[in-house]
PDB file of C-alpha atoms and ligand atoms in Angstrom:
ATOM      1  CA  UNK A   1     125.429 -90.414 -80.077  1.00 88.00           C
ATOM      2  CA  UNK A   2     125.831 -93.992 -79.806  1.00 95.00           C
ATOM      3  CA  UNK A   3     123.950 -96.066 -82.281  1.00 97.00           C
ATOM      4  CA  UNK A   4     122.101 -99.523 -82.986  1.00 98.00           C
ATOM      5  CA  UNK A   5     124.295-101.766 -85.182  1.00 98.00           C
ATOM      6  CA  UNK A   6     123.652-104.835 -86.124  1.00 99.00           C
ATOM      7  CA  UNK A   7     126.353-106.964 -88.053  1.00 99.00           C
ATOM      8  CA  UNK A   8     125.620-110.889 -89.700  1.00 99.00           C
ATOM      9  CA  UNK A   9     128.472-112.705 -89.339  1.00 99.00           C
ATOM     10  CA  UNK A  10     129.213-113.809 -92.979  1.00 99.00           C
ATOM     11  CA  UNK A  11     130.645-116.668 -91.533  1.00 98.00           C
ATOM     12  CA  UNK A  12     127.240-118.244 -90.886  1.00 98.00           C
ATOM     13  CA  UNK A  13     126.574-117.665 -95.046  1.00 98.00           C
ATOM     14  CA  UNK A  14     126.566-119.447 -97.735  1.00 98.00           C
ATOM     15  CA  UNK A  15     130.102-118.766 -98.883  1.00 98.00           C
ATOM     16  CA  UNK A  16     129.596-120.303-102.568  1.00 98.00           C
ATOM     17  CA  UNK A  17     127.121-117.152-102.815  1.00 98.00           C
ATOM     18  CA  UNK A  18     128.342-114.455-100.717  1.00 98.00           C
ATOM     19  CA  UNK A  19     127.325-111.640-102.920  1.00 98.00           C
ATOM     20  CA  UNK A  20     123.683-112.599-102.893  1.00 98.00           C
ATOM     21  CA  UNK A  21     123.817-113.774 -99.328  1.00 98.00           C
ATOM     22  CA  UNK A  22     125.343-110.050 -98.411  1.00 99.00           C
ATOM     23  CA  UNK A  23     122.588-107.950-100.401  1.00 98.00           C
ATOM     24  CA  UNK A  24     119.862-110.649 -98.825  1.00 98.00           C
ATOM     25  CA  UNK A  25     121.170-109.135 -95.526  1.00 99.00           C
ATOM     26  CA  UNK A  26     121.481-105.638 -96.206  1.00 98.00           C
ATOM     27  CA  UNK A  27     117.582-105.607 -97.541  1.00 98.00           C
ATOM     28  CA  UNK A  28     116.914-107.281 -94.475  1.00 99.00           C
ATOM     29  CA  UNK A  29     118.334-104.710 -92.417  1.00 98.00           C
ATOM     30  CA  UNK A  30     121.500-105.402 -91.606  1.00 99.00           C
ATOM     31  CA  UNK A  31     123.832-102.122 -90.799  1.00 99.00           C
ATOM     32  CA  UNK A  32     127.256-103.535 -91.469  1.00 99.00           C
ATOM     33  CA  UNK A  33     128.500-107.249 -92.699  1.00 99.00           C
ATOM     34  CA  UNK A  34     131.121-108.922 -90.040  1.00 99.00           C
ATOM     35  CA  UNK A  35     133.347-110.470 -92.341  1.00 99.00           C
ATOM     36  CA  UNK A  36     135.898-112.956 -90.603  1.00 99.00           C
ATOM     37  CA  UNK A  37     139.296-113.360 -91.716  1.00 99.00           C
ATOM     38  CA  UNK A  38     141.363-116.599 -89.931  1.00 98.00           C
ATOM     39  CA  UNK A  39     144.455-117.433 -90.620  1.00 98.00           C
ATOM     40  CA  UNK A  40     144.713-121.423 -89.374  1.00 98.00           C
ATOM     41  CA  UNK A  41     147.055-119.903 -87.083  1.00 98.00           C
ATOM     42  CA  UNK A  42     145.766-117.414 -84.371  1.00 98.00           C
ATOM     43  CA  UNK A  43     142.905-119.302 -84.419  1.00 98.00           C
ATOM     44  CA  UNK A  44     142.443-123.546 -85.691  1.00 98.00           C
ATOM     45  CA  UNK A  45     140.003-122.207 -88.298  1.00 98.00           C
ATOM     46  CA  UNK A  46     141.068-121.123 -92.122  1.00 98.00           C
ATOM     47  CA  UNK A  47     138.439-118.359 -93.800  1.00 98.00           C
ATOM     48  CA  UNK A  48     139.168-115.753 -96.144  1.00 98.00           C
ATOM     49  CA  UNK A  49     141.427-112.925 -97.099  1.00 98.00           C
ATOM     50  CA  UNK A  50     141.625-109.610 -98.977  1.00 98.00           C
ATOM     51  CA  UNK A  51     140.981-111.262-102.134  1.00 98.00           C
ATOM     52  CA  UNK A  52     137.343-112.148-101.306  1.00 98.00           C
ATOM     53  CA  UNK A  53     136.895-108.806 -99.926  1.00 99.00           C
ATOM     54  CA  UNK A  54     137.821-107.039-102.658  1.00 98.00           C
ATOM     55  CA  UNK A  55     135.188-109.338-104.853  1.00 98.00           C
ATOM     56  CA  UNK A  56     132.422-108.542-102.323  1.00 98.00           C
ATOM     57  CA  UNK A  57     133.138-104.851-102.764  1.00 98.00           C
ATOM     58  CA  UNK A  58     132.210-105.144-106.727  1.00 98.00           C
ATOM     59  CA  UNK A  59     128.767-106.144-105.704  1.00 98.00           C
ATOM     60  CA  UNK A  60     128.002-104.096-102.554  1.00 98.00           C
ATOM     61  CA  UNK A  61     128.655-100.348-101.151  1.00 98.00           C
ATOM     62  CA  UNK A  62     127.942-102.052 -97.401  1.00 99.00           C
ATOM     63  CA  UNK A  63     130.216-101.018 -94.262  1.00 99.00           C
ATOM     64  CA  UNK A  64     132.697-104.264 -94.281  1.00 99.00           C
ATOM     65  CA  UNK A  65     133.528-105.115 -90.831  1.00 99.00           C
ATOM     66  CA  UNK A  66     136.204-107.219 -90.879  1.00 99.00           C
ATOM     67  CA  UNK A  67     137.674-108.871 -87.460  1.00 99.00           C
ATOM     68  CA  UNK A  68     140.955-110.236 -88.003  1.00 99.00           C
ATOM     69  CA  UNK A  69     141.701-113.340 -86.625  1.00 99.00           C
ATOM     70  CA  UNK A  70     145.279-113.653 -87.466  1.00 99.00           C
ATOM     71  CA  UNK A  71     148.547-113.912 -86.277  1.00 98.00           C
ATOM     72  CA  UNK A  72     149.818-110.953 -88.120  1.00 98.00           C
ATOM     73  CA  UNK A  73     147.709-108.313 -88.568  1.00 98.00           C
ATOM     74  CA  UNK A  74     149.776-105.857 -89.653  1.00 98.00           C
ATOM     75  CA  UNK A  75     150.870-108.033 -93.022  1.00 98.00           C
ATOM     76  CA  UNK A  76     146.630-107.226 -93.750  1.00 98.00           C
ATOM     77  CA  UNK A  77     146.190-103.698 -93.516  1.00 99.00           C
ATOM     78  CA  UNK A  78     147.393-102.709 -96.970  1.00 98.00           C
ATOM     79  CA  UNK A  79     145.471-105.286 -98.573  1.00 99.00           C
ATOM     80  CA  UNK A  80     142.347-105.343 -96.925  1.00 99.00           C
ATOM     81  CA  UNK A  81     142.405-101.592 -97.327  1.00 99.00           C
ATOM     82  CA  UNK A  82     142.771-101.545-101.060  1.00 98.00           C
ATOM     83  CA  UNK A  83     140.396-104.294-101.102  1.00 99.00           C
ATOM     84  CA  UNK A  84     137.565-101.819 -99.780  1.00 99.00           C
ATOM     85  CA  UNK A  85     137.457-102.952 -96.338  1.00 99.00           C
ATOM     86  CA  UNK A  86     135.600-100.726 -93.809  1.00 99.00           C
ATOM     87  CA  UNK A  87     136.318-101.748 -90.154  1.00 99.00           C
ATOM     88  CA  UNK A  88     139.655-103.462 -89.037  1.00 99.00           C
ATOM     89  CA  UNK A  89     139.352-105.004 -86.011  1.00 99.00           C
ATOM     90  CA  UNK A  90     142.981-106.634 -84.618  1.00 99.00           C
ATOM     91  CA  UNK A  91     143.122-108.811 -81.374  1.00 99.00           C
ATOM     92  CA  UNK A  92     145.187-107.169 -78.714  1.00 99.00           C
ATOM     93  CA  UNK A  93     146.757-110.704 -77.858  1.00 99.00           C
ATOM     94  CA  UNK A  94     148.746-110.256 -80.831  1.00 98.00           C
ATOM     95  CA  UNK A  95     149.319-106.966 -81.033  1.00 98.00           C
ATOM     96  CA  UNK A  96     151.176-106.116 -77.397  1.00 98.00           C
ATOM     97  CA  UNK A  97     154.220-104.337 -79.292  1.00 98.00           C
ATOM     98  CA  UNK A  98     153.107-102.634 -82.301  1.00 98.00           C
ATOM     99  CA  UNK A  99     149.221-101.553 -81.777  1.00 98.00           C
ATOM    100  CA  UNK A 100     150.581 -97.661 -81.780  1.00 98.00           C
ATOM    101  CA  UNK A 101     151.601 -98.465 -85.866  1.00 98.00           C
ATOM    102  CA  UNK A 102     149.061-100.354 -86.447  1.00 98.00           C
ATOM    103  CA  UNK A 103     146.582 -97.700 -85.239  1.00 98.00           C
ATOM    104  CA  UNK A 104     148.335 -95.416 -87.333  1.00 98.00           C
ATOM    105  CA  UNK A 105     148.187 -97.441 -90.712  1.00 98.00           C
ATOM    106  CA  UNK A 106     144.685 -98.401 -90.286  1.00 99.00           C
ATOM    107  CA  UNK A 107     143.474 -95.002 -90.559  1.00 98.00           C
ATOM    108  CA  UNK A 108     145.853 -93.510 -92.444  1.00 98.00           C
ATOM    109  CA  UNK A 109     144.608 -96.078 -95.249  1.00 98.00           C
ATOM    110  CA  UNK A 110     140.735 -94.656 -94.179  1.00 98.00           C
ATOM    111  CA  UNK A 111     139.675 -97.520 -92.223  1.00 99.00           C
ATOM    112  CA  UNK A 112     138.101 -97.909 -88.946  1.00 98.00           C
ATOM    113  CA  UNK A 113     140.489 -99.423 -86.036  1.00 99.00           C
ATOM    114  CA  UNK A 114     138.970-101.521 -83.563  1.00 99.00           C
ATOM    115  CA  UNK A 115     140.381-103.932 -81.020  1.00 99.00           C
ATOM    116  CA  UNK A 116     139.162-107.181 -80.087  1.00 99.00           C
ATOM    117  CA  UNK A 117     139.909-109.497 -77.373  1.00 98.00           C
ATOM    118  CA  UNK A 118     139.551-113.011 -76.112  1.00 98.00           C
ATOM    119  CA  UNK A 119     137.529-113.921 -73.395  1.00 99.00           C
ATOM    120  CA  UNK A 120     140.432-114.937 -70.775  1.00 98.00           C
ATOM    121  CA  UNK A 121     142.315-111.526 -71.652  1.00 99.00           C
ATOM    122  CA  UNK A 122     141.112-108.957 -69.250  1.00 98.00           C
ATOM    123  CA  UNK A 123     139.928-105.236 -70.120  1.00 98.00           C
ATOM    124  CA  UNK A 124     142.557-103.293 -68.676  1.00 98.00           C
ATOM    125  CA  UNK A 125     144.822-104.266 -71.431  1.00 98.00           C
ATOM    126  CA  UNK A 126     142.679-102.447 -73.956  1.00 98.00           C
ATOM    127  CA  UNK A 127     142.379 -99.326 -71.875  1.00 98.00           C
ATOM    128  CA  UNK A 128     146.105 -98.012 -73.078  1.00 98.00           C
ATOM    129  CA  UNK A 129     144.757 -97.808 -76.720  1.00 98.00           C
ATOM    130  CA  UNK A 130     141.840 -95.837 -76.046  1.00 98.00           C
ATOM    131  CA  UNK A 131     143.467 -93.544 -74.010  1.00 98.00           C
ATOM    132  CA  UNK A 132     146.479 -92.714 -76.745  1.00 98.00           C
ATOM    133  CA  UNK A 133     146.883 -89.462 -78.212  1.00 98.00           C
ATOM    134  CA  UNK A 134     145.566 -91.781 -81.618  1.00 98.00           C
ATOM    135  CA  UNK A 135     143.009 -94.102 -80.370  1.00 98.00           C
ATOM    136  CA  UNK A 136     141.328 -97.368 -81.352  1.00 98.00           C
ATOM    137  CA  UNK A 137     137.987 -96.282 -82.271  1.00 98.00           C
ATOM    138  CA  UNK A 138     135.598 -99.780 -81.222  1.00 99.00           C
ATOM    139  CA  UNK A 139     136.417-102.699 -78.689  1.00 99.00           C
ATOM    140  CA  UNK A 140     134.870-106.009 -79.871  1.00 99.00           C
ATOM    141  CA  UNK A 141     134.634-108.096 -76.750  1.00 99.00           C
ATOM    142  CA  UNK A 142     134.684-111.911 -77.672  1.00 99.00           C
ATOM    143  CA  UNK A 143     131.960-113.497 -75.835  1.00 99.00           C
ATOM    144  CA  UNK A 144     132.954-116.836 -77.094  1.00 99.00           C
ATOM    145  CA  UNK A 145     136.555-118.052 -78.302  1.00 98.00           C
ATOM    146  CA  UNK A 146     137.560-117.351 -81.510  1.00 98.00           C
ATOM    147  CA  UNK A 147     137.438-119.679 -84.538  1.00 98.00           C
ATOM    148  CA  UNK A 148     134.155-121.280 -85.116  1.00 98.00           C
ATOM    149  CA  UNK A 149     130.699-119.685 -85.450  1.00 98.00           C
ATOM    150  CA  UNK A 150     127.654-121.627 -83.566  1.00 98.00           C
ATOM    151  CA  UNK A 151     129.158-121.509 -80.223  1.00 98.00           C
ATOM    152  CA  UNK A 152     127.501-121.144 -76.516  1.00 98.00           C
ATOM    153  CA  UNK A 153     127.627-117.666 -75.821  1.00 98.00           C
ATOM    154  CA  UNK A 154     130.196-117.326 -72.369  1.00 98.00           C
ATOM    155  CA  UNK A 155     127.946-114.660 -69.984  1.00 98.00           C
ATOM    156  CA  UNK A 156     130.963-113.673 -67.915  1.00 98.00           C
ATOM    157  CA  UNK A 157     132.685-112.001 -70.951  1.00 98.00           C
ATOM    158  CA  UNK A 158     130.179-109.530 -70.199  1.00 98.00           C
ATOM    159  CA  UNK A 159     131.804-107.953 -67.301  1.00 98.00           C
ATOM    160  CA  UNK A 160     134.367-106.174 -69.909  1.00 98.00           C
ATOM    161  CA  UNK A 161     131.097-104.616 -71.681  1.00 98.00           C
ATOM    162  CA  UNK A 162     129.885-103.312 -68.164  1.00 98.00           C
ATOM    163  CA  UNK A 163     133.544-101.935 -67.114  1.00 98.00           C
ATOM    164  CA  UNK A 164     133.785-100.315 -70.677  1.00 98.00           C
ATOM    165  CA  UNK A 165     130.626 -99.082 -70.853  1.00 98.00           C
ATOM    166  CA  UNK A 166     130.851 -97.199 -67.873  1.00 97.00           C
ATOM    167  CA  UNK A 167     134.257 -95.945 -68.444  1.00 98.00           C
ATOM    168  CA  UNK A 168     133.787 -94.769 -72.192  1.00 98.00           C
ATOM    169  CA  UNK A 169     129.788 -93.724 -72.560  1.00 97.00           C
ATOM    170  CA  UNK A 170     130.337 -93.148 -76.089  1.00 97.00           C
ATOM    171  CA  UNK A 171     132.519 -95.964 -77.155  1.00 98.00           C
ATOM    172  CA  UNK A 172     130.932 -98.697 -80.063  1.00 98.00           C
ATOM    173  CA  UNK A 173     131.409-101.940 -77.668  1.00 98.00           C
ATOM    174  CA  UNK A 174     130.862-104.853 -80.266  1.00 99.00           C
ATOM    175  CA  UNK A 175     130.294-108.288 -79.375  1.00 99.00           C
ATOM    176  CA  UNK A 176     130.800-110.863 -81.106  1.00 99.00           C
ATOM    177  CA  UNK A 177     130.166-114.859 -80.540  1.00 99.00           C
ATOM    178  CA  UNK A 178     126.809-116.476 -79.687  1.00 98.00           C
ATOM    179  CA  UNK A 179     124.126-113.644 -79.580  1.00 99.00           C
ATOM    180  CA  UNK A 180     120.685-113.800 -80.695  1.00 98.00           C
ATOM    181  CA  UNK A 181     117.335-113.203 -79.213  1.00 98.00           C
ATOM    182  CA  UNK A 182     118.177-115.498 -75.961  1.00 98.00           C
ATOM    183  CA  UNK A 183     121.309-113.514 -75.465  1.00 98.00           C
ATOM    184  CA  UNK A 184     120.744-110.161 -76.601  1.00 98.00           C
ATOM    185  CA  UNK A 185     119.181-108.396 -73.436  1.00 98.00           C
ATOM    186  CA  UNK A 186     122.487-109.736 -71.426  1.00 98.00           C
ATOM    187  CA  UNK A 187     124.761-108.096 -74.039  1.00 98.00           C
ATOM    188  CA  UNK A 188     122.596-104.610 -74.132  1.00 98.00           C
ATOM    189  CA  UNK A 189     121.935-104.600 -71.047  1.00 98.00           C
ATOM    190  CA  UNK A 190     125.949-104.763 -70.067  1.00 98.00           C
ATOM    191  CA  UNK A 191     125.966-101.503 -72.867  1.00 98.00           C
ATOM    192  CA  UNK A 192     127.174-103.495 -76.038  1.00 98.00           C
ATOM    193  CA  UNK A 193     125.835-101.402 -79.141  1.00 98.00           C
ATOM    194  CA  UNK A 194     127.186-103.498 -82.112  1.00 99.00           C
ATOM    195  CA  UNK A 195     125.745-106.969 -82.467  1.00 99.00           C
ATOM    196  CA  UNK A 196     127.691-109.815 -84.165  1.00 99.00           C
ATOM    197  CA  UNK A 197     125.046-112.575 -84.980  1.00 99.00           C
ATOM    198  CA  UNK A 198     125.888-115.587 -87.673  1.00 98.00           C
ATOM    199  CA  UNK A 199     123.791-118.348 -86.767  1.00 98.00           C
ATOM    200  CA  UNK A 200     120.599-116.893 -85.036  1.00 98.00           C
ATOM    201  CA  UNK A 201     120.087-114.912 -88.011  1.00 99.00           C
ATOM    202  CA  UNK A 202     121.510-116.770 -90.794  1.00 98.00           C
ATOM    203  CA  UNK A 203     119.909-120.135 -89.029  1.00 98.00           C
ATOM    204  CA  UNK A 204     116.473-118.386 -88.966  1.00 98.00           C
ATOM    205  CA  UNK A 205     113.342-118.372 -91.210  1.00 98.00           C
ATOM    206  CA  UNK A 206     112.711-114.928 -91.038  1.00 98.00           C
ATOM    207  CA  UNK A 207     116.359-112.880 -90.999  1.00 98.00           C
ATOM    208  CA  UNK A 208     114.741-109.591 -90.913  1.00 99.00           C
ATOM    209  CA  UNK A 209     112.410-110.047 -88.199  1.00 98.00           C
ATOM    210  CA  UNK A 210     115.592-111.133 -86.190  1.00 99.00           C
ATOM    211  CA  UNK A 211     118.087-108.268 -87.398  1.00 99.00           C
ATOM    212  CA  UNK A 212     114.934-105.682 -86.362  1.00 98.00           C
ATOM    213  CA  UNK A 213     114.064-106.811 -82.642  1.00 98.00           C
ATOM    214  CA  UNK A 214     117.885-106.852 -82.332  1.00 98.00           C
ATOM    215  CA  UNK A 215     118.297-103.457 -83.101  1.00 98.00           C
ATOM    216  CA  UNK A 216     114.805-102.786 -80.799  1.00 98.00           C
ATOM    217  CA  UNK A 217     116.084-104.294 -77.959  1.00 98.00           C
ATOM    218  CA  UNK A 218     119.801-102.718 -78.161  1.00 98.00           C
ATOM    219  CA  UNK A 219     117.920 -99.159 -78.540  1.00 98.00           C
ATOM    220  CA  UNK A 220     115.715 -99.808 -75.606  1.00 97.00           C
ATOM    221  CA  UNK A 221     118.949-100.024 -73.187  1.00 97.00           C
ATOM    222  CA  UNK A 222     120.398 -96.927 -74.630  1.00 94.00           C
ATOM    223  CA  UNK A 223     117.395 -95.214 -72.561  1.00 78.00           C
ATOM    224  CA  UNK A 224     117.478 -97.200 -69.389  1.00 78.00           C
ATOM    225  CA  UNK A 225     120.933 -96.494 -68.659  1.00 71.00           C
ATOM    226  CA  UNK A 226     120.118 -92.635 -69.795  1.00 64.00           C
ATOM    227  CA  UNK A 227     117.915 -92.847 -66.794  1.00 63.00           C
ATOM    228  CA  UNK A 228     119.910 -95.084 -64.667  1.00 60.00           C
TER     229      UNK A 228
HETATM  230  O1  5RP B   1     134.293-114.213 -84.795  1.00 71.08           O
HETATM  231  C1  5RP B   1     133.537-115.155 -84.886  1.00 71.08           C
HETATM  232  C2  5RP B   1     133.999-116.517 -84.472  1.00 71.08           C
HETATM  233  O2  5RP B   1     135.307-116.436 -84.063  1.00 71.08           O
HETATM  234  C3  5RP B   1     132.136-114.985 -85.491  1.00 71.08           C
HETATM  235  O3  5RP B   1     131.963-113.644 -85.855  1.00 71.08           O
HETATM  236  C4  5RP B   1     131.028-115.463 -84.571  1.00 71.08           C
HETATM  237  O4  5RP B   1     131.263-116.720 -84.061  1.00 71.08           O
HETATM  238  C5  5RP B   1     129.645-115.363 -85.167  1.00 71.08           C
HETATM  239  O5  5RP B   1     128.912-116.525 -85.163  1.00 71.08           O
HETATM  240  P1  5RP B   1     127.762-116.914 -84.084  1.00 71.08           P
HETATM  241  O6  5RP B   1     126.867-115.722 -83.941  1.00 71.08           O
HETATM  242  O7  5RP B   1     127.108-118.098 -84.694  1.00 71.08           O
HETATM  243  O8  5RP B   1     128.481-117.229 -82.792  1.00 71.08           O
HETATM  244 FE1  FE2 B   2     133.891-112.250 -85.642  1.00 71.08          FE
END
């Protein structure tokens, strides 16, 4: 049964207070927290690593979502995994040789494996890694390029959610890079399930009220393309 999930980008927080800024999301409704990890390298932005993942964990039991933005993802599993992280999302880009391993690591260390890509890579390269005798278990579809939070959302990435959708009904299709109330019927509509929003919810007055017509409007989709 697929599922409503909607994930604040932590990016769009105040850092200096992320364990206050996380439990002000979770009361507000939040499902999981997106946490974004950039290496400088795979991306020209520099965020965080296992070591503020593993201080978030002290202060919250939340579903830590974290999408990898780095050159080397395998050099993160162990540590994000003893750091208490949830989700590990890799980009395919990056990971053309050795996604079978690093399928196999991420779960064998109890984590969630997902696979992200860009918005010039097309979907077809993801399909081998659902298909494996081991596969990933979420596609996060980049509607804008990685790096920098506050971006124009790029419609056409939404193609990839349609062909996905239709090809895997009960796949969680994230999406992750300029959604928020203007976008949001685009992205459900194509069959995204898992929501990615920093600014529009971080940038509002009223977080909650955001995080819950999200959620509304993704559920209302599930039913139209029930009937469809
Ligand atoms: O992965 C990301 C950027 O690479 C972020 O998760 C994303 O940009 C969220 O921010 P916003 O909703 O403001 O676009
Ligand atoms: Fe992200």
């Amino acid at each position: 049964m697929l599922k409503a999930i909607i994930a604040p980008s932590m990016l769009s927080s105040d850092f200096a207070n992320l364990a206050s800024e996380a439990e002000r999301m979770i009361e507000c409704g939040a499902d999981w927290l997106h946490m974004d990890i950039m290496d400088g390298h795979f991306v020209p932005n520099l965020t965080i690593g296992a070591p503020v993942i593993q201080s978030l964990r002290k202060h919250t039991p939340a579903y830590l979502d974290c999408h990898l933005m780095v050159t080397n993802p395998m050099d993160h599993v162990e540590p994000l995994a003893k750091a208490g992280a949830s989700g590990f999302t890799f980009h395919i880009e990056v990971s053309k040789d050795n996604w079978q391993e690093l399928v196999h690591m991420i779960k064998s260390k109890g984590m969630k494996p997902g696979v992200s890509l860009k918005p010039g890579t097309p979907v077809e390269e993801v399909f081998p890694l659902l298909e494996s005798e081991n596969p990933v278990e979420m596609v996060l579809v980049m509607t804008v390029e990685p790096g920098f939070d506050g971006q124009k959302f790029l419609p056409e990435t939404l193609n990839k959610v349609c062909v996905l959708r239709k090809k895997y009904p009960s796949l969680d299709i994230e999406v992750d890079g300029g959604l928020g109330l203007s976008t949001i019927d685009a992205a459900a509509s194509a069959g995204a399930n898992c929501i990615v929003a920093g600014s529009s919810i971080f940038g509002s007055q009223n977080p909650a009220y955001v995080i819950s017509l999200l959620s509304k409007i993704v559920t209302s989709y599930f039913k139209v393309r029930v009937r469809r």
